[in-house]
XYZ file of N, CA and C in Angstrom:
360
model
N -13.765 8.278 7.935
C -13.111 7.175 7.265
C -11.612 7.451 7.134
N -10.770 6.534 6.481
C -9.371 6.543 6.321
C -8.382 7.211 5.359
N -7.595 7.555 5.503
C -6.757 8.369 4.304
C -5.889 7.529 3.494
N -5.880 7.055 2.375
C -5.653 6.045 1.576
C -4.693 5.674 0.712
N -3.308 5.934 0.922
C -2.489 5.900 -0.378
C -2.217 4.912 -1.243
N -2.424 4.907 -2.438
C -2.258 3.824 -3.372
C -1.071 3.849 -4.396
N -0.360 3.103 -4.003
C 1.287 3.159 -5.159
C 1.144 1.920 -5.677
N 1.102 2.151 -7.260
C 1.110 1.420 -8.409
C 1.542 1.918 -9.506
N 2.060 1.038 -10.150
C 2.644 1.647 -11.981
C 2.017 1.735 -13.020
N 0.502 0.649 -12.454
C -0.482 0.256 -13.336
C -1.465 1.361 -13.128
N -1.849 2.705 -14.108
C -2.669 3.426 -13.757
C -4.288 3.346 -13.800
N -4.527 1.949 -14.713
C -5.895 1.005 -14.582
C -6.044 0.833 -13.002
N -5.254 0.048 -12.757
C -5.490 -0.402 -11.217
C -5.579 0.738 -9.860
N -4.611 1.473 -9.965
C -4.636 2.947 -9.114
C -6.183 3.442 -9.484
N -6.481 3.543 -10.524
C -8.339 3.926 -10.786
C -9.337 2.946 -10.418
N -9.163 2.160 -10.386
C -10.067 1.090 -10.150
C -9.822 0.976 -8.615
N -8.782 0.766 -7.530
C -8.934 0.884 -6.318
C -9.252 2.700 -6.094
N -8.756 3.477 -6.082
C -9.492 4.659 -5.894
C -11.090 4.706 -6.142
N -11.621 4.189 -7.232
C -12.922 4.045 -6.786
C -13.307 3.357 -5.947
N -13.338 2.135 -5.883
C -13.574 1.152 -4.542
C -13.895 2.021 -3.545
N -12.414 2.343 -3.147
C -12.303 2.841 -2.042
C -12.750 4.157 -1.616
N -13.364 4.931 -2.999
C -13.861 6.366 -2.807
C -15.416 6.107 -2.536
N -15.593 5.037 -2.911
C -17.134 4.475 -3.197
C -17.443 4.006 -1.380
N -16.281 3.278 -0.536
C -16.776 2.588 0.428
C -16.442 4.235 1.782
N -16.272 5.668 0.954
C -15.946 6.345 1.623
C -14.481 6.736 2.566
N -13.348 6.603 1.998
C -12.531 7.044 2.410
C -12.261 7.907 1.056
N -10.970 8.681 1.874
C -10.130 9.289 1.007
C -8.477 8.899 0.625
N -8.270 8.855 -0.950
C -7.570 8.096 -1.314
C -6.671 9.274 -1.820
N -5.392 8.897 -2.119
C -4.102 9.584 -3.043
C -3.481 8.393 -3.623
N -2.756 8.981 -4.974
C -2.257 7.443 -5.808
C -0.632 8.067 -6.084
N 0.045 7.013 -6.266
C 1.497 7.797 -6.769
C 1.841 6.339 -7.916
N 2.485 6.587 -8.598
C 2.971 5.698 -9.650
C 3.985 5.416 -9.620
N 4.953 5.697 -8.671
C 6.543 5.283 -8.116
C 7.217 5.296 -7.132
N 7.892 5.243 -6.928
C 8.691 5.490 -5.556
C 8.888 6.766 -5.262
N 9.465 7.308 -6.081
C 10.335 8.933 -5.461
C 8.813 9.829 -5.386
N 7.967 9.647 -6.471
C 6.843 10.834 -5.804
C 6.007 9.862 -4.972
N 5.932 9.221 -4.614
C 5.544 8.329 -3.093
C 6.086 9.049 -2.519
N 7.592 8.864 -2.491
C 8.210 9.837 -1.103
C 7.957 11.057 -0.920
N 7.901 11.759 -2.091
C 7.217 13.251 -2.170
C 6.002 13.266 -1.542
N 4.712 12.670 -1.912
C 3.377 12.857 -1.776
C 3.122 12.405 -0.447
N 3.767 10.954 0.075
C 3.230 10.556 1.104
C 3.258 11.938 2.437
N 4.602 12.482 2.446
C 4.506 13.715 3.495
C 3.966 14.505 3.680
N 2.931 15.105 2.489
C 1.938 15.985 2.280
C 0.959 15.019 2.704
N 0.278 13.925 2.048
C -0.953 13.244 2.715
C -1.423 12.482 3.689
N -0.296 12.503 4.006
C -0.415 11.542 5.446
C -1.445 10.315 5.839
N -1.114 9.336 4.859
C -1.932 8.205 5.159
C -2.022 7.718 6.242
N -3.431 7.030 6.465
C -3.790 6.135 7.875
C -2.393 4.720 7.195
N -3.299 4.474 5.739
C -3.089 3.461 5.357
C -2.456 3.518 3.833
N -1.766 2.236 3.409
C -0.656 2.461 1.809
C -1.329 1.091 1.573
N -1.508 1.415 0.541
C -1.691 -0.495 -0.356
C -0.586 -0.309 -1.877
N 0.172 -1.016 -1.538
C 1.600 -0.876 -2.518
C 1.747 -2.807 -3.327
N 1.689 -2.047 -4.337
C 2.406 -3.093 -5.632
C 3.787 -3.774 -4.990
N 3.969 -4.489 -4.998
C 5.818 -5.111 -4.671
C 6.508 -5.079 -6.087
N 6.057 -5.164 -7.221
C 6.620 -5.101 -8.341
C 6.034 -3.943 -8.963
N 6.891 -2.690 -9.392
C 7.234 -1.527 -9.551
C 8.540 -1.358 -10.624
N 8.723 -0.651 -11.352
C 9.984 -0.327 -12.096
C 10.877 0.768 -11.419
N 12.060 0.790 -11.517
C 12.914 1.519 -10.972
C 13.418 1.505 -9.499
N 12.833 0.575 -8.262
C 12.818 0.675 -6.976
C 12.148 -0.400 -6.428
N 13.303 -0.863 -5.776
C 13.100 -2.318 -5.422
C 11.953 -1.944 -3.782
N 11.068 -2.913 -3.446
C 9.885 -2.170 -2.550
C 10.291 -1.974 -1.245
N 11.588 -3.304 -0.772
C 11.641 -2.837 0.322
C 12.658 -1.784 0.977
N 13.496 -1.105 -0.366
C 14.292 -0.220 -0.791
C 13.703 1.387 0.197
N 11.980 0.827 -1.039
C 11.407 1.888 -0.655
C 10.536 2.353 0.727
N 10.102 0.949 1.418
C 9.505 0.885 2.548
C 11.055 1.691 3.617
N 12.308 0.964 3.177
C 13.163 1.740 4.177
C 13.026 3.419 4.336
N 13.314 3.468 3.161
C 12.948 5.122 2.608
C 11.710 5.732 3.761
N 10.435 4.775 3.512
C 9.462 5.653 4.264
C 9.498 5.512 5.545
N 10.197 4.417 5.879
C 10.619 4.479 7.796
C 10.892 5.671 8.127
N 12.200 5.976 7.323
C 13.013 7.085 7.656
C 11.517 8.361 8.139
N 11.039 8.466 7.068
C 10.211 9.688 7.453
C 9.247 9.570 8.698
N 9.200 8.635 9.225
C 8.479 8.359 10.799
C 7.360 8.710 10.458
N 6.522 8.308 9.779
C 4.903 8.409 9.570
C 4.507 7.346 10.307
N 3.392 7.405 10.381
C 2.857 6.223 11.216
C 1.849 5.333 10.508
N 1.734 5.239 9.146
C 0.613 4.121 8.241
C 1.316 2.906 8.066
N 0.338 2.287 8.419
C 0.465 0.841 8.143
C 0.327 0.374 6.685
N 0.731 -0.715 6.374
C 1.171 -0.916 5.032
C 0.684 -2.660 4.206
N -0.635 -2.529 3.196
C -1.032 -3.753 2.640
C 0.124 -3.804 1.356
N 0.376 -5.013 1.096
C 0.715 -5.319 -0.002
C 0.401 -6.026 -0.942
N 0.571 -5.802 -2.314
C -0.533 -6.026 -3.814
C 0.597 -6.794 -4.228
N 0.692 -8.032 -4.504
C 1.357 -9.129 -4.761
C 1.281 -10.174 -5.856
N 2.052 -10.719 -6.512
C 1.867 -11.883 -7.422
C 2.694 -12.975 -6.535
N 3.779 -12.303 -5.897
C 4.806 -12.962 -4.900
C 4.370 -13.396 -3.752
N 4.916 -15.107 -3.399
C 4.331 -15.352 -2.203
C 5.998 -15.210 -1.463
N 5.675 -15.057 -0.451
C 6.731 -14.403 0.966
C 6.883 -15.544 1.729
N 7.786 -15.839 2.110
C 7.914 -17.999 2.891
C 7.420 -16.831 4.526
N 6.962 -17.487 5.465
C 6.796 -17.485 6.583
C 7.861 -16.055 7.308
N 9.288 -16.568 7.138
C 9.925 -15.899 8.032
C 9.736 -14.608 7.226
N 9.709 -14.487 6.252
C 10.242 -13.417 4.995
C 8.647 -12.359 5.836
N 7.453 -12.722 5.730
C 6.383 -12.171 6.159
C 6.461 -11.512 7.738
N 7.209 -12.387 8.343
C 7.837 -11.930 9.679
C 8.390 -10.747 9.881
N 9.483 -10.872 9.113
C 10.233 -9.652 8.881
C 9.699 -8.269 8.294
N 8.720 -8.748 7.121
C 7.793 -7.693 6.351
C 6.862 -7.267 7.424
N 6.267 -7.760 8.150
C 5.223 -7.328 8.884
C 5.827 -6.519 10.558
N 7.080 -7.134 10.916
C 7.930 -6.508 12.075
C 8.785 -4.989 11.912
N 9.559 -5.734 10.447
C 10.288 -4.146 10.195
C 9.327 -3.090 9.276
N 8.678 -3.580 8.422
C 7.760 -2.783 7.478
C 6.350 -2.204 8.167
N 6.139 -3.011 9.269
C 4.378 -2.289 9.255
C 3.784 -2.862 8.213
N 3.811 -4.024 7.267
C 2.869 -4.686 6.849
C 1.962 -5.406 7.630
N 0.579 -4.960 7.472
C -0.074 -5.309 8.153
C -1.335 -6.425 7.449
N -0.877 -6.783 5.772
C -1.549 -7.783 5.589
C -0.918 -7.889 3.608
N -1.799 -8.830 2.621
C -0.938 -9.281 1.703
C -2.277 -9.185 1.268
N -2.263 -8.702 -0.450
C -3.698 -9.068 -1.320
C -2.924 -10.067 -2.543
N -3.334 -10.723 -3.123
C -2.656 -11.580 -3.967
C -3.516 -10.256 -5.263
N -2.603 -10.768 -6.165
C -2.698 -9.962 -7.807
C -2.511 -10.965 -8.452
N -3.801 -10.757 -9.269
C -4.956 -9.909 -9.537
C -5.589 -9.589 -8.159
N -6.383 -8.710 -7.340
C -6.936 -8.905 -6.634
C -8.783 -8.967 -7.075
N -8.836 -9.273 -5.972
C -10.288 -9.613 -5.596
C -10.989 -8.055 -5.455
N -11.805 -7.852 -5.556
C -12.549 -6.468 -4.335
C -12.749 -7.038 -3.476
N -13.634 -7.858 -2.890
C -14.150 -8.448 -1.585
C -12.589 -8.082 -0.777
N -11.617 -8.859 -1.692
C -10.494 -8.913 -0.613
C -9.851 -7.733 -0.315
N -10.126 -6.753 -1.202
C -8.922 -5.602 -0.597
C -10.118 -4.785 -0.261
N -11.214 -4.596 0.013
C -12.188 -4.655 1.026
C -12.286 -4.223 2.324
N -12.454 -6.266 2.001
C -12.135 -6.723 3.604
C -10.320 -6.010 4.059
N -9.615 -6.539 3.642
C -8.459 -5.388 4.508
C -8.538 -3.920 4.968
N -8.605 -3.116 4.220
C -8.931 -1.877 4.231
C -9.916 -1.419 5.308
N -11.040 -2.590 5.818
C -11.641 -2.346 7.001
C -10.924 -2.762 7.772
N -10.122 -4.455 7.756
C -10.250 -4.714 8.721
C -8.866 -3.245 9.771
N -8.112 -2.540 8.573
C -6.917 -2.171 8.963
C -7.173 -0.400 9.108
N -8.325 -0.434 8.537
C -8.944 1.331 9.207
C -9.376 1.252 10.145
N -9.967 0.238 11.337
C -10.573 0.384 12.414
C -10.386 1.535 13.321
């Protein structure tokens, strides 16, 4: 199965997807900000990131630049209240490696279904 990073501020939610996702058999890591994101992600080397867009201290796509830099290769869901107009998703999904959007609150079914469809 997949290696899982989860960045959120909300440490309810970081527990509640870590189970999910420990439950459907992958392995997960959580960070609660940006800068130990940047720390942790280089040690764990995710397949895959499911990231909050609203965070304190670090604006997200601040931080997605940040993790370019380090040339990892995970693809990237995003945990949203924000809807993205068309081109804006373009750009998120071309320059970022977003490879899909969960609306927040989420669903399980839905971040789920991503998480398979994006571990294949």
């Amino acid at each position: 199965m997949a290696r899982i990073m989860i960045v959120d501020d909300n440490k309810d939610i970081v527990q509640t997807m870590q189970d999910l996702l420990r439950d459907a058999g992958h392995t997960t890591a959580a960070t609660y900000g940006g800068k130990d994101f940047l720390v942790k992600v280089q040690k764990f080397h995710p397949d895959l990131i499911v990231m909050d867009v609203m965070m304190p201290g670090m604006d997200f796509k601040d931080l997605l630049e940040q993790f370019l830099q380090l040339q990892l290769s995970a693809a990237i869901i995003l945990v949203t209240v924000v809807r993205f107009s068309s081109d804006e998703g373009v750009v998120l999904r071309k320059r970022y490696r977003v490879v899909d959007y969960i609306k927040k609150p989420f669903q399980v079914k839905d971040l789920l279904a991503s998480v398979k469809k994006h571990t294949r």
